[in-house]
Amino acid sequence: MTREIHNKDQELEQRVRRIMLLRVFFLTGFVGLLLTFQERLGITAPIEPLCMAIGAGFFMSLVYAVLFRFLTLTENASLQVSGDLLLVGGILFTTGGIDSPISFLFLFVIIASSVMLPRAAAYLAASGAIIIYGVLVDLEYFGIITPVYLFPESKVSFESGYVFYVIFLNIVSYYTVAYLSSFLSHRLRMVKEELVRASVNLEEQRAFNRNIVQNMGNGLITTNPGGMITLINPAARTLTGYSIEESLEKPIERLIPLAELKNLFSEDNKRILPKQIEGEYQRKDGKVIFIRIKISRLADLDVPGYILVFEDLTEVKEMQEKVSRTEQLAAVGRFSAGLAHEIRNPLTSLSGSIQVLAKGLKLGDSYKKLMQIVIKETDRLNAILSDFLNYSQPKKNNNTIIDLTQLIQDVIILLKNKEDINSKRPIVFKGTTDHLILNGDEEQIKQVVWNLCINALEAMSQGTLTLKLKEVFSFRSGEFQANHRGMVLEVQDEGCGIALDQINNIYDPFYSSKKNGIGLGLATVYQIVNRNGGIMDVKSTVGKGTLFTVFLPDQDNVKSIPVSSH
């Protein structure tokens, strides 16, 4: 609204200035014509009165210019119209009064008023012209004034009807011109105002569209028909890692090297649009993301080209994988429940029967050894079944106050005395002097520590297993952010490491790279940590070892307190 008022003021100011210049040009031209054609027109009367009137017009123009700074535009324009009416009246008086052939000058004043002022001002100017013209006629009729006859006197009698015809004709012409000029000026103003509003709306719409493009969350790139980039928004620059200088006027396949996208912009390919492309894309910084690109033609036919809108679906793919893993776990849970019912009872009976037979029968050493193998394998099957049940049917959390430091130390003692673990491989625990206290499920946390350590020891043929425990009050890993107290457990081995193509599958159930592995150890750890609101991170180098970092949040934000060593 303020902008429209400002535009109107500027336009009115330009009109007033133009009228002032036209007045000066008219007076100057009038004087020039008068001096040039003085003899040709048969002018015998003195021209000094007319020159005085014209001089008054120049003086009035100077006054208008001075008052331009002190009066409003409307006041200045009204003053100019009033002055011009008096000026034309003076020119008529000095050129013959009713006999003057230039009474049409009032029409220019009326037109000027319609240009500078509202529509009603034109009718007021016409009325003023009629009043001034009538006053001149009346004064001349009653002999009060005698006009200066610049041109030869026509000797027209006031008693004749011609005089009244002239007066009536002038009145009609003044009001007719007032109507036409005011109507046209009014229409012209309305059209200009509509154009200004349309221009303002168009500019605002363009600014709004630019703001949308610059702030939209999805990446947006436009190209010409040859695939050269013409525009790239900030989201696209963030997703690709390329700056605007590195992107503009470059081929789209250089920025996003997808084979399907390159084929789309090949010359011999018929483009069927809109089209959608999905695939893995390596950013400038080396990070691999999964993107989806929607390609369509630009609607503006004057600027042919294509528009590409793309988004990062990496989190969506990860979520889909999590959903798939969850569905897989649900299927395993249903399967394991039936498996426990069908296998565990016969397995227990089989184990008990063999143990009774081993004690009651007198067998040779070779048969006794076979019996021991059967009992051992039966116990092993029972352990596998227990792991199965723990993973597929997790128990409800039984949170208690846990001395986490002592729990880890107890696990280390059990590991060093485990028969199938080489006790010569050193296990080092690095913790604080004070025992760290955590609120959580003791059995589940012990399972986490045990499984990670077993996994690490089985991966090492030599070297040291190192455990570290520390208290934190915030933790961040990738997209995960925790702003509360918890414990960070690090389990680092010096084993064979995990290959890059396998590291994304280590938490999948039944996935194992070991010869006799079941694939439930890390899957169980991941499930327990995730169910308790924590997170696991793994870093591995083939041939050097693996580091597991586990964040375990305190369920009730219990602070660390000193506890005496056992």
Coordinates of C-alpha atoms in Angstrom, one line a residue:
M1 CA 0.0 0.0 0.0
T2 CA 2.8 2.4 0.9
R3 CA 4.6 1.6 -2.3
E4 CA 1.4 2.3 -4.4
I5 CA 1.0 5.8 -2.7
H6 CA 4.7 6.5 -3.4
N7 CA 4.2 5.6 -7.0
K8 CA 1.1 7.9 -7.3
D9 CA 3.0 10.8 -5.8
Q10 CA 5.9 10.3 -8.2
E11 CA 3.5 10.2 -11.2
L12 CA 1.6 13.3 -10.1
E13 CA 4.9 15.2 -9.6
Q14 CA 6.0 14.2 -13.1
R15 CA 2.6 15.5 -14.5
V16 CA 2.9 18.8 -12.7
R17 CA 6.5 19.3 -13.9
R18 CA 5.4 18.6 -17.5
I19 CA 2.6 21.1 -17.3
M20 CA 5.0 23.7 -16.0
L21 CA 7.4 23.1 -18.9
L22 CA 4.7 23.1 -21.5
R23 CA 3.4 26.4 -20.2
V24 CA 6.9 28.0 -20.6
F25 CA 7.2 26.5 -24.1
F26 CA 3.8 27.7 -25.1
L27 CA 4.4 31.3 -23.9
T28 CA 7.7 31.4 -25.5
G29 CA 6.3 30.0 -28.8
F30 CA 3.4 32.5 -28.6
V31 CA 5.8 35.4 -28.3
G32 CA 7.9 34.1 -31.2
L33 CA 4.9 33.7 -33.5
L34 CA 3.6 37.1 -32.5
L35 CA 6.9 38.8 -33.4
T36 CA 7.3 36.8 -36.6
F37 CA 3.9 37.2 -38.1
Q38 CA 3.1 40.7 -36.7
E39 CA 3.0 42.3 -40.2
R40 CA 1.4 39.3 -42.0
L41 CA -1.5 39.2 -39.6
G42 CA -2.1 42.9 -40.0
I43 CA -1.6 43.7 -36.4
T44 CA -1.7 47.5 -35.9
A45 CA -2.6 47.7 -32.3
P46 CA 0.1 48.0 -29.7
I47 CA 1.3 44.6 -28.4
E48 CA 2.6 45.9 -25.1
P49 CA -0.5 44.8 -23.1
L50 CA -0.2 41.3 -24.6
C51 CA 3.5 41.2 -23.8
M52 CA 2.7 42.2 -20.2
A53 CA 0.1 39.4 -20.0
I54 CA 2.7 36.9 -21.4
G55 CA 5.3 38.3 -19.0
A56 CA 2.9 37.8 -16.1
G57 CA 2.6 34.2 -17.3
F58 CA 6.4 33.8 -17.1
F59 CA 6.5 35.3 -13.7
M60 CA 3.7 33.0 -12.5
S61 CA 5.7 30.0 -13.8
L62 CA 8.6 31.2 -11.7
V63 CA 6.4 31.5 -8.6
Y64 CA 5.0 28.0 -9.2
A65 CA 8.5 26.6 -9.3
V66 CA 9.5 28.4 -6.1
L67 CA 6.3 27.2 -4.3
F68 CA 6.9 23.7 -5.5
R69 CA 9.0 23.1 -2.4
F70 CA 6.5 24.6 0.1
L71 CA 3.1 23.4 -1.2
T72 CA 1.8 19.9 -1.7
L73 CA 1.5 18.7 -5.2
T74 CA -2.3 19.0 -5.2
E75 CA -2.2 22.6 -3.8
N76 CA 0.5 23.6 -6.4
A77 CA -1.5 22.0 -9.2
S78 CA -4.7 23.8 -8.1
L79 CA -2.8 27.1 -7.9
Q80 CA -1.5 26.6 -11.4
V81 CA -5.0 25.9 -12.9
S82 CA -6.4 29.1 -11.2
G83 CA -3.5 31.1 -12.4
D84 CA -3.8 29.8 -16.0
L85 CA -7.4 30.7 -16.1
L86 CA -6.6 34.3 -15.1
L87 CA -3.7 34.3 -17.6
V88 CA -5.9 33.1 -20.5
G89 CA -8.5 35.7 -19.5
G90 CA -5.8 38.4 -19.6
I91 CA -4.6 37.2 -23.1
L92 CA -8.2 37.3 -24.3
F93 CA -8.6 40.8 -23.1
T94 CA -5.4 42.0 -24.8
T95 CA -6.4 40.2 -28.1
G96 CA -9.9 41.6 -28.6
G97 CA -12.2 40.3 -25.9
I98 CA -15.2 38.6 -27.4
D99 CA -13.7 39.1 -30.9
S100 CA -10.5 37.3 -29.9
P101 CA -9.9 34.2 -32.0
I102 CA -8.0 32.4 -29.3
S103 CA -10.7 31.7 -26.7
F104 CA -9.9 28.1 -27.3
L105 CA -6.9 28.5 -24.9
F106 CA -9.3 27.8 -22.0
L107 CA -9.6 24.2 -23.4
F108 CA -5.9 23.6 -22.7
V109 CA -6.3 24.8 -19.1
I110 CA -9.2 22.4 -18.7
I111 CA -7.2 19.5 -20.2
A112 CA -4.3 20.4 -17.9
S113 CA -6.5 20.3 -14.9
S114 CA -7.8 16.9 -15.8
V115 CA -4.2 15.7 -16.2
M116 CA -3.0 17.0 -12.8
L117 CA -6.1 16.9 -10.6
P118 CA -9.1 14.6 -9.8
R119 CA -11.9 14.3 -12.3
A120 CA -14.1 16.9 -10.6
A121 CA -11.4 19.5 -11.0
A122 CA -11.9 19.5 -14.8
Y123 CA -15.5 20.6 -14.4
L124 CA -14.5 23.3 -11.9
A125 CA -11.9 24.5 -14.4
A126 CA -14.6 24.6 -17.2
S127 CA -16.9 26.5 -14.8
G128 CA -14.1 28.9 -14.0
A129 CA -13.3 29.5 -17.7
I130 CA -17.0 30.2 -18.4
I131 CA -17.2 32.6 -15.5
I132 CA -14.1 34.5 -16.6
Y133 CA -15.3 34.6 -20.2
G134 CA -18.7 35.8 -19.1
V135 CA -17.3 38.5 -16.9
L136 CA -15.2 39.8 -19.8
V137 CA -18.3 39.8 -22.1
D138 CA -20.4 41.6 -19.5
L139 CA -17.8 44.2 -18.7
E140 CA -17.3 44.8 -22.4
Y141 CA -21.1 44.9 -23.0
F142 CA -21.7 47.5 -20.3
G143 CA -18.7 49.6 -21.5
I144 CA -16.8 49.2 -18.3
I145 CA -13.7 47.9 -20.1
T146 CA -12.5 48.3 -23.6
P147 CA -10.4 45.4 -24.8
V148 CA -7.3 45.8 -26.9
Y149 CA -8.0 44.8 -30.4
L150 CA -4.9 43.1 -31.5
F151 CA -6.6 41.9 -34.6
P152 CA -9.0 43.9 -36.9
E153 CA -12.3 44.5 -35.1
S154 CA -15.2 42.4 -36.4
K155 CA -17.9 45.0 -35.6
V156 CA -20.2 42.4 -34.3
S157 CA -23.2 43.9 -32.6
F158 CA -24.2 42.6 -29.1
E159 CA -27.8 42.8 -30.3
S160 CA -27.3 40.1 -32.9
G161 CA -27.7 36.5 -32.0
Y162 CA -24.2 35.7 -33.2
V163 CA -22.7 36.8 -29.8
F164 CA -24.9 34.5 -27.8
Y165 CA -24.2 31.7 -30.3
V166 CA -20.4 32.2 -29.6
I167 CA -21.0 32.3 -25.9
F168 CA -23.2 29.1 -26.0
L169 CA -20.7 27.4 -28.2
N170 CA -17.8 28.1 -25.8
I171 CA -19.9 26.9 -22.8
V172 CA -20.7 23.6 -24.6
S173 CA -17.1 23.1 -25.8
Y174 CA -15.7 23.8 -22.3
Y175 CA -17.9 21.3 -20.6
T176 CA -17.5 18.8 -23.4
V177 CA -13.8 18.9 -23.2
A178 CA -14.0 18.8 -19.4
Y179 CA -16.0 15.6 -19.6
L180 CA -13.9 13.9 -22.3
S181 CA -10.5 14.9 -20.8
S182 CA -11.5 14.0 -17.3
F183 CA -12.9 10.6 -18.4
L184 CA -9.8 9.8 -20.5
S185 CA -7.4 10.9 -17.7
H186 CA -9.4 8.9 -15.1
R187 CA -9.3 5.8 -17.3
L188 CA -5.6 6.3 -18.0
R189 CA -4.9 6.6 -14.2
M190 CA -6.9 3.5 -13.5
V191 CA -5.0 1.5 -16.2
K192 CA -1.7 2.8 -14.9
E193 CA -2.6 1.9 -11.3
E194 CA -3.7 -1.6 -12.4
L195 CA -0.4 -2.0 -14.3
V196 CA 1.5 -0.8 -11.2
R197 CA -0.4 -3.2 -9.0
A198 CA 0.1 -6.0 -11.5
S199 CA 3.8 -5.2 -11.6
V200 CA 4.1 -5.1 -7.8
N201 CA 2.2 -8.4 -7.5
L202 CA 4.4 -10.0 -10.2
E203 CA 7.5 -8.9 -8.5
E204 CA 6.2 -10.1 -5.1
Q205 CA 5.3 -13.4 -6.7
R206 CA 8.7 -13.7 -8.2
A207 CA 10.3 -12.9 -4.9
F208 CA 8.1 -15.4 -3.2
N209 CA 9.0 -18.1 -5.8
R210 CA 12.7 -17.3 -5.4
N211 CA 12.3 -17.6 -1.6
I212 CA 10.6 -21.0 -2.0
V213 CA 13.3 -22.2 -4.3
Q214 CA 16.1 -21.0 -2.0
N215 CA 14.6 -22.3 1.2
M216 CA 12.9 -25.6 0.1
G217 CA 14.3 -28.7 1.8
N218 CA 14.6 -30.7 -1.5
G219 CA 17.4 -30.0 -3.9
L220 CA 16.4 -28.2 -7.1
I221 CA 18.5 -27.9 -10.3
T222 CA 17.4 -26.5 -13.7
T223 CA 19.2 -27.2 -16.9
N224 CA 19.0 -26.1 -20.6
P225 CA 18.0 -28.7 -23.2
G226 CA 21.7 -29.9 -23.5
G227 CA 21.9 -30.7 -19.8
M228 CA 24.0 -27.7 -18.7
I229 CA 23.1 -26.5 -15.2
T230 CA 21.4 -23.0 -15.1
L231 CA 20.3 -22.9 -11.5
I232 CA 21.0 -24.7 -8.3
N233 CA 19.4 -24.0 -4.9
P234 CA 21.2 -24.1 -1.5
A235 CA 19.7 -27.5 -0.6
A236 CA 21.1 -29.0 -3.8
R237 CA 24.5 -27.5 -3.1
T238 CA 24.4 -29.0 0.4
L239 CA 23.4 -32.5 -0.9
T240 CA 26.0 -32.6 -3.6
G241 CA 28.8 -30.7 -1.8
Y242 CA 29.5 -28.5 -4.8
S243 CA 29.5 -24.7 -4.7
I244 CA 27.5 -22.5 -7.1
E245 CA 30.7 -21.7 -9.0
E246 CA 31.5 -25.4 -9.4
S247 CA 27.9 -26.1 -10.7
L248 CA 26.6 -23.4 -13.0
E249 CA 27.2 -24.0 -16.7
K250 CA 28.5 -27.5 -16.0
P251 CA 27.0 -30.8 -17.3
I252 CA 24.5 -32.3 -14.9
E253 CA 26.1 -35.8 -15.3
R254 CA 29.3 -34.3 -13.9
L255 CA 27.5 -33.2 -10.8
I256 CA 25.4 -36.3 -10.4
P257 CA 27.1 -39.2 -12.3
L258 CA 24.2 -41.6 -12.5
A259 CA 24.1 -43.7 -15.7
E260 CA 20.4 -43.4 -16.1
L261 CA 20.6 -39.6 -15.8
K262 CA 23.4 -39.5 -18.4
N263 CA 21.4 -41.6 -20.9
L264 CA 18.4 -39.3 -20.4
F265 CA 20.4 -36.3 -21.8
S266 CA 22.0 -38.1 -24.6
E267 CA 21.1 -36.7 -28.1
D268 CA 19.7 -40.0 -29.5
N269 CA 17.5 -40.6 -26.5
K270 CA 13.8 -39.7 -26.7
R271 CA 12.9 -38.1 -23.4
I272 CA 9.6 -39.4 -21.9
L273 CA 8.9 -37.0 -19.0
P274 CA 8.1 -36.7 -16.2
K275 CA 10.6 -39.4 -15.1
Q276 CA 11.9 -40.6 -11.7
I277 CA 15.4 -41.9 -11.1
E278 CA 16.7 -43.5 -7.9
G279 CA 20.2 -44.7 -7.0
E280 CA 23.3 -44.4 -4.8
Y281 CA 25.3 -41.2 -5.3
Q282 CA 28.7 -40.4 -4.0
R283 CA 29.0 -36.7 -2.9
K284 CA 32.0 -34.5 -3.3
D285 CA 33.2 -35.3 0.2
G286 CA 33.0 -39.1 -0.5
K287 CA 29.9 -39.9 1.5
V288 CA 27.5 -42.2 -0.3
I289 CA 23.9 -41.4 -0.1
F290 CA 20.7 -42.7 -1.7
I291 CA 18.8 -40.1 -3.8
R292 CA 15.6 -39.9 -5.8
I293 CA 15.4 -37.5 -8.7
K294 CA 12.2 -36.3 -10.4
I295 CA 12.7 -34.8 -13.8
S296 CA 10.2 -32.7 -15.8
R297 CA 10.2 -30.0 -18.4
L298 CA 10.2 -26.4 -17.6
A299 CA 6.7 -24.9 -18.1
D300 CA 8.1 -21.6 -19.5
L301 CA 8.3 -22.1 -23.2
D302 CA 10.5 -19.0 -23.7
V303 CA 13.2 -20.7 -21.6
P304 CA 13.2 -24.3 -22.6
G305 CA 15.0 -26.8 -20.4
Y306 CA 14.4 -29.3 -17.5
I307 CA 13.9 -29.1 -13.8
L308 CA 15.3 -31.8 -11.5
V309 CA 14.0 -32.1 -7.9
F310 CA 15.9 -34.6 -5.8
E311 CA 15.9 -35.6 -2.2
D312 CA 18.2 -37.6 0.1
L313 CA 16.5 -40.9 0.9
T314 CA 19.3 -42.4 2.9
E315 CA 17.4 -42.1 6.2
V316 CA 14.3 -43.6 4.5
K317 CA 16.3 -46.6 3.2
E318 CA 17.8 -47.1 6.7
M319 CA 14.3 -47.0 8.2
Q320 CA 13.1 -49.5 5.6
E321 CA 16.0 -51.8 6.6
K322 CA 15.1 -51.4 10.2
V323 CA 11.5 -52.2 9.5
S324 CA 12.7 -55.3 7.5
R325 CA 14.9 -56.3 10.4
T326 CA 12.0 -55.9 12.8
E327 CA 9.7 -58.0 10.6
Q328 CA 12.5 -60.6 10.4
L329 CA 12.8 -60.6 14.2
A330 CA 9.0 -61.0 14.5
A331 CA 9.2 -64.0 12.2
V332 CA 12.1 -65.4 14.2
G333 CA 10.1 -64.9 17.4
R334 CA 7.2 -66.9 16.1
F335 CA 9.5 -69.6 14.8
S336 CA 11.6 -69.9 17.9
A337 CA 8.5 -70.3 20.2
G338 CA 7.5 -73.3 18.2
L339 CA 11.1 -74.5 18.0
A340 CA 11.5 -74.3 21.8
H341 CA 8.4 -76.4 22.3
E342 CA 9.3 -79.0 19.8
I343 CA 13.0 -79.4 20.5
R344 CA 13.8 -78.4 24.1
N345 CA 11.8 -81.1 25.8
P346 CA 13.1 -83.9 23.7
L347 CA 16.6 -82.5 24.0
T348 CA 16.4 -82.4 27.8
S349 CA 15.1 -86.0 27.8
L350 CA 17.9 -87.1 25.5
S351 CA 20.6 -85.4 27.6
G352 CA 19.3 -86.9 30.8
S353 CA 19.0 -90.4 29.3
I354 CA 22.5 -90.4 28.0
Q355 CA 23.9 -89.2 31.3
V356 CA 22.1 -92.1 33.1
L357 CA 23.4 -94.6 30.5
A358 CA 26.9 -93.3 30.9
K359 CA 26.8 -93.9 34.7
G360 CA 25.0 -97.2 34.6
L361 CA 26.9 -99.0 31.8
K362 CA 30.3 -100.3 31.9
L363 CA 31.8 -99.0 28.7
G364 CA 35.3 -99.0 27.2
D365 CA 37.3 -95.8 27.0
S366 CA 36.3 -95.1 23.4
Y367 CA 32.6 -95.5 24.1
K368 CA 32.9 -93.2 27.2
K369 CA 34.6 -90.7 25.0
L370 CA 31.7 -90.9 22.5
M371 CA 29.2 -90.5 25.4
Q372 CA 31.0 -87.3 26.5
I373 CA 30.9 -85.9 23.0
V374 CA 27.2 -86.5 22.8
I375 CA 26.6 -84.8 26.2
K376 CA 28.8 -81.9 25.2
E377 CA 27.0 -81.4 21.9
T378 CA 23.7 -81.7 23.6
D379 CA 24.7 -78.9 26.0
R380 CA 25.9 -76.9 23.0
L381 CA 22.5 -77.3 21.3
N382 CA 20.8 -76.3 24.5
A383 CA 22.9 -73.2 24.7
I384 CA 22.1 -72.3 21.0
L385 CA 18.4 -72.7 21.8
S386 CA 18.7 -70.5 24.9
D387 CA 20.4 -67.8 22.7
F388 CA 17.6 -68.2 20.2
L389 CA 14.9 -67.6 22.9
N390 CA 16.8 -64.7 24.5
Y391 CA 17.0 -62.9 21.1
S392 CA 13.5 -63.7 19.8
Q393 CA 11.6 -63.3 23.0
P394 CA 13.4 -60.7 25.1
K395 CA 12.4 -60.4 28.7
K396 CA 10.9 -57.3 30.3
N397 CA 13.5 -55.0 31.8
N398 CA 14.1 -55.4 35.6
N399 CA 16.0 -52.2 36.3
T400 CA 18.1 -52.1 39.5
I401 CA 21.1 -50.2 40.7
I402 CA 24.2 -51.8 39.2
D403 CA 27.8 -51.4 40.0
L404 CA 28.9 -51.5 36.4
T405 CA 32.6 -51.4 37.2
Q406 CA 32.3 -54.6 39.4
L407 CA 30.1 -56.2 36.8
I408 CA 32.8 -55.8 34.1
Q409 CA 35.4 -57.1 36.5
D410 CA 33.3 -60.2 37.3
V411 CA 32.9 -60.9 33.5
I412 CA 36.6 -60.7 33.0
I413 CA 37.2 -63.2 35.8
L414 CA 34.7 -65.6 34.2
L415 CA 36.3 -65.1 30.8
K416 CA 39.8 -65.9 32.1
N417 CA 38.5 -69.2 33.6
K418 CA 36.4 -70.3 30.7
E419 CA 37.7 -73.6 29.4
D420 CA 37.4 -73.0 25.6
I421 CA 39.0 -69.5 25.8
N422 CA 42.8 -69.2 25.7
S423 CA 43.6 -67.7 29.1
K424 CA 47.0 -66.5 27.8
R425 CA 45.4 -63.7 25.8
P426 CA 45.5 -60.7 28.2
I427 CA 42.4 -58.8 29.1
V428 CA 42.9 -55.2 30.3
F429 CA 40.2 -53.0 32.0
K430 CA 40.6 -49.3 32.2
G431 CA 38.1 -47.6 34.4
T432 CA 37.9 -44.7 36.9
T433 CA 39.0 -45.1 40.5
D434 CA 35.4 -44.8 41.7
H435 CA 33.0 -47.5 40.8
L436 CA 30.4 -46.3 38.3
I437 CA 26.7 -46.8 39.1
L438 CA 24.0 -47.3 36.5
N439 CA 20.3 -47.9 36.7
G440 CA 19.5 -50.8 34.4
D441 CA 18.8 -54.5 33.9
E442 CA 21.9 -56.3 35.3
E443 CA 21.3 -59.5 33.3
Q444 CA 21.0 -57.7 30.0
I445 CA 24.0 -55.5 30.5
K446 CA 26.1 -58.5 31.6
Q447 CA 24.9 -60.2 28.4
V448 CA 26.1 -57.2 26.4
V449 CA 29.6 -57.2 28.0
W450 CA 29.9 -61.0 27.8
N451 CA 28.9 -61.3 24.1
L452 CA 31.2 -58.4 23.0
C453 CA 34.1 -59.9 24.9
I454 CA 33.5 -63.4 23.5
N455 CA 33.2 -62.0 20.0
A456 CA 36.5 -60.1 20.4
L457 CA 38.4 -63.0 21.9
E458 CA 37.3 -65.4 19.2
A459 CA 38.5 -62.9 16.6
M460 CA 42.0 -62.8 18.1
S461 CA 44.8 -65.3 17.6
Q462 CA 47.1 -63.0 19.6
G463 CA 47.1 -59.5 21.1
T464 CA 45.2 -57.8 23.9
L465 CA 41.6 -57.2 24.6
T466 CA 41.0 -53.8 26.1
L467 CA 37.8 -52.6 27.9
K468 CA 37.2 -49.0 28.8
L469 CA 34.4 -47.5 30.9
K470 CA 33.6 -43.8 31.4
E471 CA 30.7 -41.7 32.6
V472 CA 29.2 -39.1 30.2
F473 CA 26.4 -36.6 30.5
S474 CA 25.7 -36.2 26.8
F475 CA 26.6 -38.4 23.8
R476 CA 26.4 -38.0 20.1
S477 CA 27.0 -40.4 17.3
G478 CA 25.9 -39.6 13.8
E479 CA 22.2 -38.7 13.9
F480 CA 21.9 -40.0 17.5
Q481 CA 21.9 -37.3 20.2
A482 CA 21.5 -37.9 24.0
N483 CA 21.5 -35.1 26.5
H484 CA 21.4 -37.2 29.7
R485 CA 23.7 -39.2 31.9
G486 CA 25.0 -42.6 30.8
M487 CA 28.0 -44.9 30.4
V488 CA 30.2 -45.4 27.4
L489 CA 31.8 -48.9 27.1
E490 CA 34.6 -49.5 24.6
V491 CA 35.7 -53.0 23.7
Q492 CA 38.7 -53.0 21.5
D493 CA 40.5 -56.1 20.2
E494 CA 43.6 -56.7 18.1
G495 CA 42.0 -59.4 15.9
C496 CA 41.4 -59.9 12.2
G497 CA 39.0 -57.0 11.8
I498 CA 35.8 -56.8 9.8
A499 CA 35.7 -56.2 6.0
L500 CA 34.0 -53.1 4.8
D501 CA 31.4 -55.0 2.8
Q502 CA 30.4 -57.0 5.9
I503 CA 30.3 -54.3 8.5
N504 CA 26.7 -53.3 7.6
N505 CA 25.5 -56.9 8.2
I506 CA 27.1 -57.8 11.6
Y507 CA 23.9 -57.0 13.5
D508 CA 21.7 -59.1 11.3
P509 CA 20.5 -62.3 13.0
F510 CA 22.1 -65.5 11.9
Y511 CA 24.8 -63.6 10.0
S512 CA 28.4 -64.8 11.0
S513 CA 31.7 -64.9 9.3
K514 CA 33.0 -67.5 11.7
K515 CA 33.2 -71.2 10.8
N516 CA 31.0 -72.4 13.6
G517 CA 29.3 -69.1 14.4
I518 CA 25.5 -68.9 14.9
G519 CA 25.1 -65.1 14.3
L520 CA 23.1 -64.2 17.4
G521 CA 25.8 -62.7 19.6
L522 CA 26.0 -59.2 18.2
A523 CA 22.4 -59.3 17.1
T524 CA 21.4 -59.8 20.8
V525 CA 23.7 -57.0 21.9
Y526 CA 22.3 -54.7 19.3
Q527 CA 18.8 -55.5 20.4
I528 CA 19.4 -55.0 24.1
V529 CA 21.2 -51.7 23.6
N530 CA 18.6 -50.4 21.2
R531 CA 15.7 -51.5 23.4
N532 CA 17.3 -49.6 26.4
G533 CA 17.6 -46.3 24.4
G534 CA 21.3 -46.6 23.7
I535 CA 23.4 -46.9 20.6
M536 CA 26.3 -49.0 19.2
D537 CA 29.1 -47.8 16.9
V538 CA 31.8 -49.9 15.3
K539 CA 35.1 -49.0 13.7
S540 CA 37.3 -51.7 12.2
T541 CA 40.4 -52.1 10.2
V542 CA 41.2 -55.4 8.5
G543 CA 44.3 -57.0 10.0
K544 CA 44.5 -54.5 12.9
G545 CA 41.3 -55.0 15.0
T546 CA 37.9 -53.7 15.9
L547 CA 36.5 -51.1 18.3
F548 CA 32.9 -51.4 19.6
T549 CA 31.6 -48.3 21.4
V550 CA 28.4 -48.7 23.3
F551 CA 26.4 -45.9 25.0
L552 CA 24.2 -47.2 27.8
P553 CA 21.8 -44.5 29.2
D554 CA 20.9 -44.4 32.9
Q555 CA 17.2 -45.2 33.1
D556 CA 16.7 -42.9 36.1
N557 CA 19.7 -40.5 35.6
V558 CA 21.4 -41.9 38.7
K559 CA 24.7 -40.1 39.3
S560 CA 28.0 -41.8 39.9
I561 CA 28.8 -42.5 43.6
P562 CA 32.0 -43.9 45.1
V563 CA 31.7 -47.6 46.0
S564 CA 34.4 -49.6 47.8
S565 CA 36.2 -52.3 45.8
H566 CA 35.3 -56.0 46.4

